Coordinates of C-alpha atoms and ligand atoms in Angstrom, one line a residue:
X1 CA -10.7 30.8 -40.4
X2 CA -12.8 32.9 -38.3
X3 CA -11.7 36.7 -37.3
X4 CA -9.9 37.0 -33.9
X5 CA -12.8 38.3 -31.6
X6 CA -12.4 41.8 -30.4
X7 CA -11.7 42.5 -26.2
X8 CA -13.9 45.4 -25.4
X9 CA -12.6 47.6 -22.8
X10 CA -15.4 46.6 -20.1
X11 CA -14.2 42.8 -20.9
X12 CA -10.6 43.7 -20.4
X13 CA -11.2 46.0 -17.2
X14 CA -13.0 42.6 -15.8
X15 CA -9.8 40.3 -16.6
X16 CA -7.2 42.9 -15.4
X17 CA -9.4 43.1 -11.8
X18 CA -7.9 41.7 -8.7
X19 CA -10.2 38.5 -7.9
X20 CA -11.4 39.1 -4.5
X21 CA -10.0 36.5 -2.1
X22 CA -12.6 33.1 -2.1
X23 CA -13.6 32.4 0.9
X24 CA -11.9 30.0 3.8
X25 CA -12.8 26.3 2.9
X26 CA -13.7 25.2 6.4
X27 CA -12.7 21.9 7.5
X28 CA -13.4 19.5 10.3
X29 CA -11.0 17.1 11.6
X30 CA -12.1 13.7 13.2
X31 CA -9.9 11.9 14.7
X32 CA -6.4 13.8 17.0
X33 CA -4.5 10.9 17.2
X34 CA -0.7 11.1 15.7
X35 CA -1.7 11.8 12.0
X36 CA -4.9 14.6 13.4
X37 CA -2.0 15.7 15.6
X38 CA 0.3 16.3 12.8
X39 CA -2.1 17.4 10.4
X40 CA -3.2 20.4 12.6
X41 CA 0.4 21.1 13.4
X42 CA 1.6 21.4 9.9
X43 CA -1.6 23.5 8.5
X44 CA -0.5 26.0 11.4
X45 CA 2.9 26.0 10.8
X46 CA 2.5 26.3 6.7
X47 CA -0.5 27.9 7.4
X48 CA 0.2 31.2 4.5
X49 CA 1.9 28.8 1.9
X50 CA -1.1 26.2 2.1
X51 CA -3.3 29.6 2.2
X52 CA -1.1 31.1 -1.4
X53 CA -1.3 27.4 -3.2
X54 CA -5.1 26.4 -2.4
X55 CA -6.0 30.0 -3.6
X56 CA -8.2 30.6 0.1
X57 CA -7.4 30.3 3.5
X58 CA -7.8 26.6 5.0
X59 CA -10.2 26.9 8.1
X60 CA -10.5 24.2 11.4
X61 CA -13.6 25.3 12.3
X62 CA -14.0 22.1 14.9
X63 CA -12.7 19.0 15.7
X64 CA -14.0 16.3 17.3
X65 CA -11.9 14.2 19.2
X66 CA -12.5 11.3 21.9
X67 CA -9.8 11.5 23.8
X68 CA -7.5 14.0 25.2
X69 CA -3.9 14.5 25.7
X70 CA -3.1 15.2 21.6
X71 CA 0.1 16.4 20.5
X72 CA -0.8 20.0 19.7
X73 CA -2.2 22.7 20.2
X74 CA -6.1 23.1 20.4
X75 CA -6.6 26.3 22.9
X76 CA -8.1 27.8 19.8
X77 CA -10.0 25.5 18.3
X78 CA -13.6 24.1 19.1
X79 CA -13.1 20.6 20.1
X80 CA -15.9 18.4 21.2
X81 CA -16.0 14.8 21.9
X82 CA -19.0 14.2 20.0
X83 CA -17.7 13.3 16.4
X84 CA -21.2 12.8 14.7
X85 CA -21.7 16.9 15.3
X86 CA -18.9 17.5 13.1
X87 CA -20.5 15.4 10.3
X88 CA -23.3 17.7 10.6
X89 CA -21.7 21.1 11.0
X90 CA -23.3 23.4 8.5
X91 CA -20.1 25.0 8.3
X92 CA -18.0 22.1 7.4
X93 CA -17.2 21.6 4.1
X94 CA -14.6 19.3 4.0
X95 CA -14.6 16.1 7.0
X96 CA -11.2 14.7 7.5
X97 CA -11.6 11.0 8.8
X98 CA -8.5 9.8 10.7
X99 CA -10.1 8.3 13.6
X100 CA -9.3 5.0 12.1
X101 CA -11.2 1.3 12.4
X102 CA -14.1 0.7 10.3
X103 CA -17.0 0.5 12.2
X104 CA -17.5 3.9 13.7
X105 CA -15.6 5.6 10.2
X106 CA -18.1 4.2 8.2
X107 CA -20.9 5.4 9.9
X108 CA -18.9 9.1 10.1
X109 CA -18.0 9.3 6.5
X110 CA -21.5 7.8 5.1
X111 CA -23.0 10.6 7.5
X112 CA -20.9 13.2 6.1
X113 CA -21.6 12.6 3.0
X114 CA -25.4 12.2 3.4
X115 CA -24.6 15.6 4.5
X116 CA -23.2 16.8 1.4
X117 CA -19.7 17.1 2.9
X118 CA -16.5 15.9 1.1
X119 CA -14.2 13.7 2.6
X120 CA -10.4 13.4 2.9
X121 CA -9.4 9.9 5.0
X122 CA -6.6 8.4 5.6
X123 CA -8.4 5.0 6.7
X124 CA -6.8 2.4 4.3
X125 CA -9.6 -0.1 5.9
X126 CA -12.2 2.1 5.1
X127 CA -11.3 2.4 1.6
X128 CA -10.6 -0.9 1.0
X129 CA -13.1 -2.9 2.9
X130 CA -16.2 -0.5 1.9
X131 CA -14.8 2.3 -0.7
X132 CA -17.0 0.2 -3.5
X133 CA -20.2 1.8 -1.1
X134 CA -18.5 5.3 -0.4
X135 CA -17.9 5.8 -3.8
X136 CA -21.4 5.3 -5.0
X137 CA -22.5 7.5 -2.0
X138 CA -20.3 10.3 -2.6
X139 CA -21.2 9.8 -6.5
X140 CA -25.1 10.4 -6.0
X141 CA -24.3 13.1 -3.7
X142 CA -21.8 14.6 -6.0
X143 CA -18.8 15.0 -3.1
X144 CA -15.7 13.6 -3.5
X145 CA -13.4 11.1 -1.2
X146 CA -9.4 11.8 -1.1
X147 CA -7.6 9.6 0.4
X148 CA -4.0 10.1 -0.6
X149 CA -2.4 9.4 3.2
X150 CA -4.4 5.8 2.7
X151 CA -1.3 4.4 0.9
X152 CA 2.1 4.9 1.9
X153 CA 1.8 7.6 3.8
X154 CA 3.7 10.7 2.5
X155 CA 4.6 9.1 -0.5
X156 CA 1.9 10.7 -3.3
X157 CA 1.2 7.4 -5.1
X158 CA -2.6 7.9 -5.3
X159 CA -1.6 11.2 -7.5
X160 CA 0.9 9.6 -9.3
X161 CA -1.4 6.7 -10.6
X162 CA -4.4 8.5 -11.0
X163 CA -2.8 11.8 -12.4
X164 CA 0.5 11.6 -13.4
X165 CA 0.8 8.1 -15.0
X166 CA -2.9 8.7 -16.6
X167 CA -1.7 7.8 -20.4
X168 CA 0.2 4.3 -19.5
X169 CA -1.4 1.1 -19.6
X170 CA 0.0 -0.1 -16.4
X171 CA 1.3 -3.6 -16.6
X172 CA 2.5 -4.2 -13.1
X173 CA 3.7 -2.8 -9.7
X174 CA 5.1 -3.9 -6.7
X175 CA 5.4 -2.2 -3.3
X176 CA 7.4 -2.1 0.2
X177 CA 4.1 -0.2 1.4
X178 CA 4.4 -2.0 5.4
X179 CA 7.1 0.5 6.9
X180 CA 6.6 -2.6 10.1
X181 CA 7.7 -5.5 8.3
X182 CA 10.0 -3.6 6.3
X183 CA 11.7 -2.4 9.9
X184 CA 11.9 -6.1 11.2
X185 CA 13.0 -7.6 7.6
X186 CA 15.9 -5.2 7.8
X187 CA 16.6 -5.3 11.9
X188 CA 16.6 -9.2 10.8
X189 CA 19.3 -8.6 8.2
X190 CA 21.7 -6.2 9.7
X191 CA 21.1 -6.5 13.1
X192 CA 20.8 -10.4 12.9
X193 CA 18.1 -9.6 15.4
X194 CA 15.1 -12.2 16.0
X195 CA 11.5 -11.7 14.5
X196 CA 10.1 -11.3 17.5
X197 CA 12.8 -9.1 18.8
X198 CA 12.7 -7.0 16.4
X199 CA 8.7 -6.5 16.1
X200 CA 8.6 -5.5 19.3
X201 CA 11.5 -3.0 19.0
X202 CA 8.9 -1.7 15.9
X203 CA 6.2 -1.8 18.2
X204 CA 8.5 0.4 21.3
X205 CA 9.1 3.1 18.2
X206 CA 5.4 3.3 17.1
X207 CA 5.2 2.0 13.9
X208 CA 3.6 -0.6 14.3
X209 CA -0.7 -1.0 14.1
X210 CA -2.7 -1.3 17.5
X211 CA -3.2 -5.0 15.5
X212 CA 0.6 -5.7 14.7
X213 CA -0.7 -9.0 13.1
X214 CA -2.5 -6.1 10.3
X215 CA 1.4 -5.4 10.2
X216 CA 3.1 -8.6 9.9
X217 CA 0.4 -10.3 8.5
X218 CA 0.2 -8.8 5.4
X219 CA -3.4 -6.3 6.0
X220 CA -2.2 -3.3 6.0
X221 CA -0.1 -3.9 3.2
X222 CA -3.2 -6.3 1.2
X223 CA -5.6 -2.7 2.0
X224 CA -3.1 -0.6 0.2
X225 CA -2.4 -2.7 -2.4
X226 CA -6.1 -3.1 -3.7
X227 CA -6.6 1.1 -3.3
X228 CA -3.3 0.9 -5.8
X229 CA -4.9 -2.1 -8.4
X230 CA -8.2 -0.5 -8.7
X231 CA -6.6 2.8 -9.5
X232 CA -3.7 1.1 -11.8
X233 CA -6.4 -1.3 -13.9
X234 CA -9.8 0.9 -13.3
X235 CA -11.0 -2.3 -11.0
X236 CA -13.5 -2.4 -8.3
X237 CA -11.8 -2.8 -4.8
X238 CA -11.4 -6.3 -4.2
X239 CA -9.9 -6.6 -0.7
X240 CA -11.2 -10.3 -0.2
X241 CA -9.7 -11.4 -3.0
X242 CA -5.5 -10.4 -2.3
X243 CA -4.1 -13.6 -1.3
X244 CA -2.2 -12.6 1.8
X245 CA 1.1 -14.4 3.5
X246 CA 2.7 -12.5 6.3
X247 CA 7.0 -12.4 7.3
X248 CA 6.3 -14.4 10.5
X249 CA 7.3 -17.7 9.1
X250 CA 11.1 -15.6 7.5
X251 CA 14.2 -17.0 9.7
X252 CA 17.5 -15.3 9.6
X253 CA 18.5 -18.2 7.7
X254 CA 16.4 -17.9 5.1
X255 CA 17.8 -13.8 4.6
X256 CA 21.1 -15.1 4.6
X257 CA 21.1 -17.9 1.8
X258 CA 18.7 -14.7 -0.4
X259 CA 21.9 -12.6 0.2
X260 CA 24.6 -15.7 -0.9
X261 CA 22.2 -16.3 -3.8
X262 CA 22.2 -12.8 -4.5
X263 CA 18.6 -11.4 -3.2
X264 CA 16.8 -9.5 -0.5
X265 CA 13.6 -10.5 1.3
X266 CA 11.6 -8.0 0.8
X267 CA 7.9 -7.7 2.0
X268 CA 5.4 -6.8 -1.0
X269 CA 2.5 -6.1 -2.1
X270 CA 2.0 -6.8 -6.1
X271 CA -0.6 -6.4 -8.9
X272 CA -0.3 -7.3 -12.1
X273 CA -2.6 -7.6 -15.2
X274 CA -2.5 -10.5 -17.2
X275 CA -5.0 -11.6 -20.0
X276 CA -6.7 -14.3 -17.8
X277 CA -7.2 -11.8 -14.1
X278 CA -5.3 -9.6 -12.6
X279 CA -2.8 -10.9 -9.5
X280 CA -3.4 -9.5 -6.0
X281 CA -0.8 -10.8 -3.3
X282 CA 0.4 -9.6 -0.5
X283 CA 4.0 -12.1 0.1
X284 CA 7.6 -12.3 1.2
X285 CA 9.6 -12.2 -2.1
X286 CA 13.4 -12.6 -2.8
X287 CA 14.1 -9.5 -5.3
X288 CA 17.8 -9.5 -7.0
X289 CA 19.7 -7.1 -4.8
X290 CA 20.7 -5.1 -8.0
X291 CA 17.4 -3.4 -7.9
X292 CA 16.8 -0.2 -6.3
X293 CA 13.8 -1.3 -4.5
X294 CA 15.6 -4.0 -2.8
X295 CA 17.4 -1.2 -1.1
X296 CA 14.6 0.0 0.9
X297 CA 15.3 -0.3 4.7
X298 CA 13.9 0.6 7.9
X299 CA 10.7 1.8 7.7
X300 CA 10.8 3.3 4.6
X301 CA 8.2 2.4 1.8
X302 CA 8.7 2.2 -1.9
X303 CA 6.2 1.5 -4.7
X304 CA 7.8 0.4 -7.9
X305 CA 4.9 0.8 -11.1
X306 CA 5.6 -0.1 -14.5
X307 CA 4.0 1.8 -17.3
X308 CA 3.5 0.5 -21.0
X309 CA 4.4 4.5 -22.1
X310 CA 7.0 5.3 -18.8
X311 CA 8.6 2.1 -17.8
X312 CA 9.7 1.8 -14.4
X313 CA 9.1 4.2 -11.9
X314 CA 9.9 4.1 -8.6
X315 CA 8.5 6.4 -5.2
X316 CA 10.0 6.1 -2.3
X317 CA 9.6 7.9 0.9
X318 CA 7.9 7.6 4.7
X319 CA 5.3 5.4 5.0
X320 CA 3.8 6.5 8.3
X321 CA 4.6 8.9 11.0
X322 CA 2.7 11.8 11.9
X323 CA 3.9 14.7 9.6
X324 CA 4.3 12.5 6.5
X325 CA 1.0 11.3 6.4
X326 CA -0.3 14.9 7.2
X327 CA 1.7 16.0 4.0
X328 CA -0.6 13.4 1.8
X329 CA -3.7 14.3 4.4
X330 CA -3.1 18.5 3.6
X331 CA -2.8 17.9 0.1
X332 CA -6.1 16.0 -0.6
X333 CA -7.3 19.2 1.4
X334 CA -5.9 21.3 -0.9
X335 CA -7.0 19.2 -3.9
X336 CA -10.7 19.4 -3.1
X337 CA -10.5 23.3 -2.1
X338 CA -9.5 24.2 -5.6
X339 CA -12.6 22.6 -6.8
X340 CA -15.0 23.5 -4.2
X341 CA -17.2 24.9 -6.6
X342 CA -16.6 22.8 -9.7
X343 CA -18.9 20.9 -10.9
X344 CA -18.4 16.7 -9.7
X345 CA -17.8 15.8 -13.6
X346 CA -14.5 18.4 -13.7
X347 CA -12.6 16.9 -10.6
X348 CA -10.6 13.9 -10.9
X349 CA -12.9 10.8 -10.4
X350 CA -11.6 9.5 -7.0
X351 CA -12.5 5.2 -7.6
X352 CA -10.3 3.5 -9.9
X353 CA -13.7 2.6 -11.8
X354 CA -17.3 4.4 -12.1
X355 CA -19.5 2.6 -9.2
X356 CA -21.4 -0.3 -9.8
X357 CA -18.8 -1.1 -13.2
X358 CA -17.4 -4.4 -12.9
X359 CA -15.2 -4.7 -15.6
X360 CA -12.2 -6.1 -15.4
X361 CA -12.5 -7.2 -11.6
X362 CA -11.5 -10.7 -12.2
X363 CA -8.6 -11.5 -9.7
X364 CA -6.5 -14.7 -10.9
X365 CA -6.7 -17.6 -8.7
X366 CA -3.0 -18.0 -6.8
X367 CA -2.9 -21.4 -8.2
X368 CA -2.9 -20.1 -11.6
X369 CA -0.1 -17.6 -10.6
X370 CA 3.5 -18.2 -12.3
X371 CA 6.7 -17.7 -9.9
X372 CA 10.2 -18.6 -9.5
X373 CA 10.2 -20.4 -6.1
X374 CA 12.8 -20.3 -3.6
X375 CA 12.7 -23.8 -1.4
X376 CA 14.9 -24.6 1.7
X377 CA 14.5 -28.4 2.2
X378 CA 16.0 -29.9 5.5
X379 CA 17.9 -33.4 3.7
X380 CA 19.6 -36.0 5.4
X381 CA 23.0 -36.1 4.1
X382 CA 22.6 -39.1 2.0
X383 CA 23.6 -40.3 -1.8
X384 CA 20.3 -40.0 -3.8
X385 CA 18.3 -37.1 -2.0
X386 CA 19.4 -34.7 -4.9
X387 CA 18.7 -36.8 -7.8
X388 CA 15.0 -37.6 -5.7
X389 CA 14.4 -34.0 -5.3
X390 CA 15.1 -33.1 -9.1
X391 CA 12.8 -35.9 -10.2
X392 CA 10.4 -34.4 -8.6
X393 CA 10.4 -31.1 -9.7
X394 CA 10.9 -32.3 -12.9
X395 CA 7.8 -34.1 -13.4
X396 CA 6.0 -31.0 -12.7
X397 CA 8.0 -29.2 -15.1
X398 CA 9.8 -27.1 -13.0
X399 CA 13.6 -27.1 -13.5
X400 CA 16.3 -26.0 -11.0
X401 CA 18.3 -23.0 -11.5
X402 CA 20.5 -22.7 -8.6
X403 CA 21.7 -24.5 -5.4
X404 CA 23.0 -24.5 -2.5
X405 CA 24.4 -27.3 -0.4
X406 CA 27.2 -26.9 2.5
X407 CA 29.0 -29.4 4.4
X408 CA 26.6 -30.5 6.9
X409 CA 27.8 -28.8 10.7
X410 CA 29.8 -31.0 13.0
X411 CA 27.6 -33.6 14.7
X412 CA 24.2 -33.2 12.6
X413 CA 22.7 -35.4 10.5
X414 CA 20.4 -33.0 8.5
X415 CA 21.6 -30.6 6.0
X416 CA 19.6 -27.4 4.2
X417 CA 19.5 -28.1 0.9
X418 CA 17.9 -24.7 -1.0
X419 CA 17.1 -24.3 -4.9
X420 CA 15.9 -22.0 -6.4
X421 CA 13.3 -22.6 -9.2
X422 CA 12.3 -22.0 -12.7
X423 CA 9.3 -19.9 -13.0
X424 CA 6.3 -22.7 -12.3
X425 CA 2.6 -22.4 -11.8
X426 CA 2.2 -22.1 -7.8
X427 CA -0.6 -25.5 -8.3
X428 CA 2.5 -27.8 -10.1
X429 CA 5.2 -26.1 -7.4
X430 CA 2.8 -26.8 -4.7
X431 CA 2.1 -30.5 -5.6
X432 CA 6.2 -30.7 -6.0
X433 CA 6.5 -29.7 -2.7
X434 CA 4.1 -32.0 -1.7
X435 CA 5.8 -34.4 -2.8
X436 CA 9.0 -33.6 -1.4
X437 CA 7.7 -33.3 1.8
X438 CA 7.0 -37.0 1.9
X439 CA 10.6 -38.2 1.3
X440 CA 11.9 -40.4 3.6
X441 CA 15.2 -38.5 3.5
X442 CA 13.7 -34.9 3.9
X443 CA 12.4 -33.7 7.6
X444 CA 9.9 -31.1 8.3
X445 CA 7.8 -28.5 6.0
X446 CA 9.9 -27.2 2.5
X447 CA 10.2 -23.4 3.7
X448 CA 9.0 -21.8 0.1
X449 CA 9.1 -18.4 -0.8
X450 CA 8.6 -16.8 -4.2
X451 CA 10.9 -15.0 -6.3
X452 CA 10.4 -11.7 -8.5
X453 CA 12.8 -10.3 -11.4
X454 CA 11.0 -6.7 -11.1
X455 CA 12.5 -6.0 -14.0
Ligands
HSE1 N1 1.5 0.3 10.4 C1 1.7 0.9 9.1 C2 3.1 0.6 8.6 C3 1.4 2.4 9.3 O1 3.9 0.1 9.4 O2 3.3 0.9 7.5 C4 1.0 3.1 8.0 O3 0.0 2.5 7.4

């Protein structure tokens, strides 16, 4: 063993000196909508405790913004409406993209970067529909792209899957990550409110996208999910490749047989690894009530990820809003001012995967997918439909684990008859459907809608 090296007293002198403060890190903000609103409203307000934790001052040295009218205060700050001047600011070091879309962000951020900015964005799109070409941008030019507020808003899932959950092999996770549909899934179930009813009281109280079918749809929630896969299994982004079915087609029928049989409709976004391709899909799914994420309500947003190490973990917390996503927005800004000056290989690699690597991006075909299937078939009340309907199912090699049949209601002839399902390839449940759906004694389309243990 080596001798402990000496400190002289020059060397200690230098260790015990007060560092000299490090500059501001100067930042410009694109974009003043509600999350540029609230982003410049809570680095005022926590201005000396984000100044004390990033180890320098954080600096809004312009913003450009193309509109007016933004909820706060800009007396003091250089705004102009011309957003491409910010991109080119010598003075900027850090460009914060919130102006949303993908057309006009692109062009901003690939600007930026060209300029040897870094980025912090909140722009799920962005990331999802063209983070494969931001990456490798950012790479050569040896910036870096945060983009924490991209996924659940407030929630700090992108740290938590990148950083925290860095040793697990993870297996699987599931997310509420629409606060929208989660709002009209839950008006639906307590309220006993309508679907449409209850998306426009979403769209009254903001939550909803300019788009509400990204919302109800399943886009928003398909874009987060592939930022989340490509993070969890080191996978390029694949957004056209989630297989994406939206809560317009959920009745209030439908959430009240889930509750009798136990489960909540829940909205979610779900990636899994298996050894033949990795899962993307964006569905309504009946979850046993029993678990914690079925408890979500409201707007809120919860991403459950299981671990090989961990297990289970679950984050819950705001999905959107102004302030929340400005709390995921200021800390990528603080992130990438405690590395100004490191060298790209010492920060935390922001893609899931190095650019141009495509290992492991194979996404499993949804016919190769296997589900437990909830069905609600409309039956005339006749002897034989039962016996007709198991056949059927059973020829696929699906078997039926529960059911429920009522009396039919005074005066009709037709009767829900719902089941739900062992777990079945979704080709062999489609074909039984199929099938079903061709019974003289059953009317209309099988309402179908998968089933998840999460556990
Ligand atoms: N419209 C989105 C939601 C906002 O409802 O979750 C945040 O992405």
């Amino acid at each position: 063993m080596s001798a402990p090296v000496q400190e002289t007293t020059e060397q200690a002198a230098q260790r015990q000196k007060p560092q000299s403060p490090r500059r501001a890190v100067r930042i410009g903000i694109c974009g003043l909508g509600t999350v540029g609103s609230g982003t410049v409203n809570v680095l005022a307000r926590n201005a000396e405790q984000i100044a004390a934790r990033c180890g320098r001052a954080v600096e809004i040295v312009q913003i450009g913004a193309r509109r007016d009218n933004p909820a706060c205060d800009t007396s003091a700050l250089n705004v102009t409406r011309e957003i491409f001047d910010v991109a080119a600011n010598p003075e900027v070091d850090i460009l914060v993209e919130l102006v949303g879309g993908t057309t006009v962000a692109r062009e901003l951020v690939l600007a930026a970067i060209a300029n040897g900015k870094h980025i912090v964005t909140a722009n799920k799109a962005l990331i999802a529909e063209h983070g494969n070409e931001l990456f490798a941008a950012a790479t050569e030019m040896g910036v870096t792209i945060a983009y924490e507020a991209a996924v659940a808003g407030g929630i700090p899932i992108i740290k938590s899957l990148r950083e925290g959950l860095v040793g697990n092999r993870i297996q699987w996770l599931a997310g509420i990550i629409n606060g929208t549909g989660n709002y009209i899934l839950t008006e639906m179930r307590d309220k006993g409110r309508s679907f449409a009813e209850a998306l426009a009281q979403a769209q009254q109280l903001g939550y909803a996208e300019a788009d509400p079918t990204f919302d109800v749809e399943g886009i928003d929630a398909a874009h987060k999910l592939v930022i989340m896969a490509s993070l969890a299994f080191g996978i390029p982004l694949a957004f056209d490749k989630v297989y994406t079915e939206g809560i317009s087609g959920i009745s209030s029928e439908d959430i009240r047989y889930a509750d009798e049989l136990g489960y909540r409709i829940k909205h979610l976004g779900i990636a899994r690894r298996t050894e033949q391709g990795v899962e993307l899909r964006v569905h309504p799914t009946l979850i046993p009530q029993r678990r914690l994420i079925a408890n979500v309500n409201g707007v809120m947003n919860a991403v459950l990820v299981n671990g090989d190490a961990v297990g289970p973990t679950l984050y819950y917390g705001a999905g959107a809003g102004a302030e929340a996503t400005a709390s995921a927005v200021i800390a990528d800004i603080v992130d990438v001012a405690r590395t100004l000056e490191a060298f790209p290989d010492q920060r935390v690699p922001a893609a899931g995967v190095a650019p141009g690597n495509q290992n492991g991006a194979s996404v499993l075909p949804m016919d190769e997918v296997v589900t437990s299937y909830y069905l609600r078939i409309s039956a005339q009340d006749k002897p034989g439909v039962m016996s007709q309907v198991a056949k059927i199912c059973s020829d696929q090699g699906i078997s039926i684990e529960a059911l429920i049949q009522h009396e039919p209601a005074e005066g009709k002839a037709l009767v829900p008859v719902v089941i739900l399902t062992s777990r079945a390839k979704e080709a062999r449940l489609r074909e039984a459907v199929a099938q079903i759906e061709t019974l003289d004694t059953v009317e209309g389309e099988v309402v179908r809608i998968r089933v998840e243990p999460l556990g």
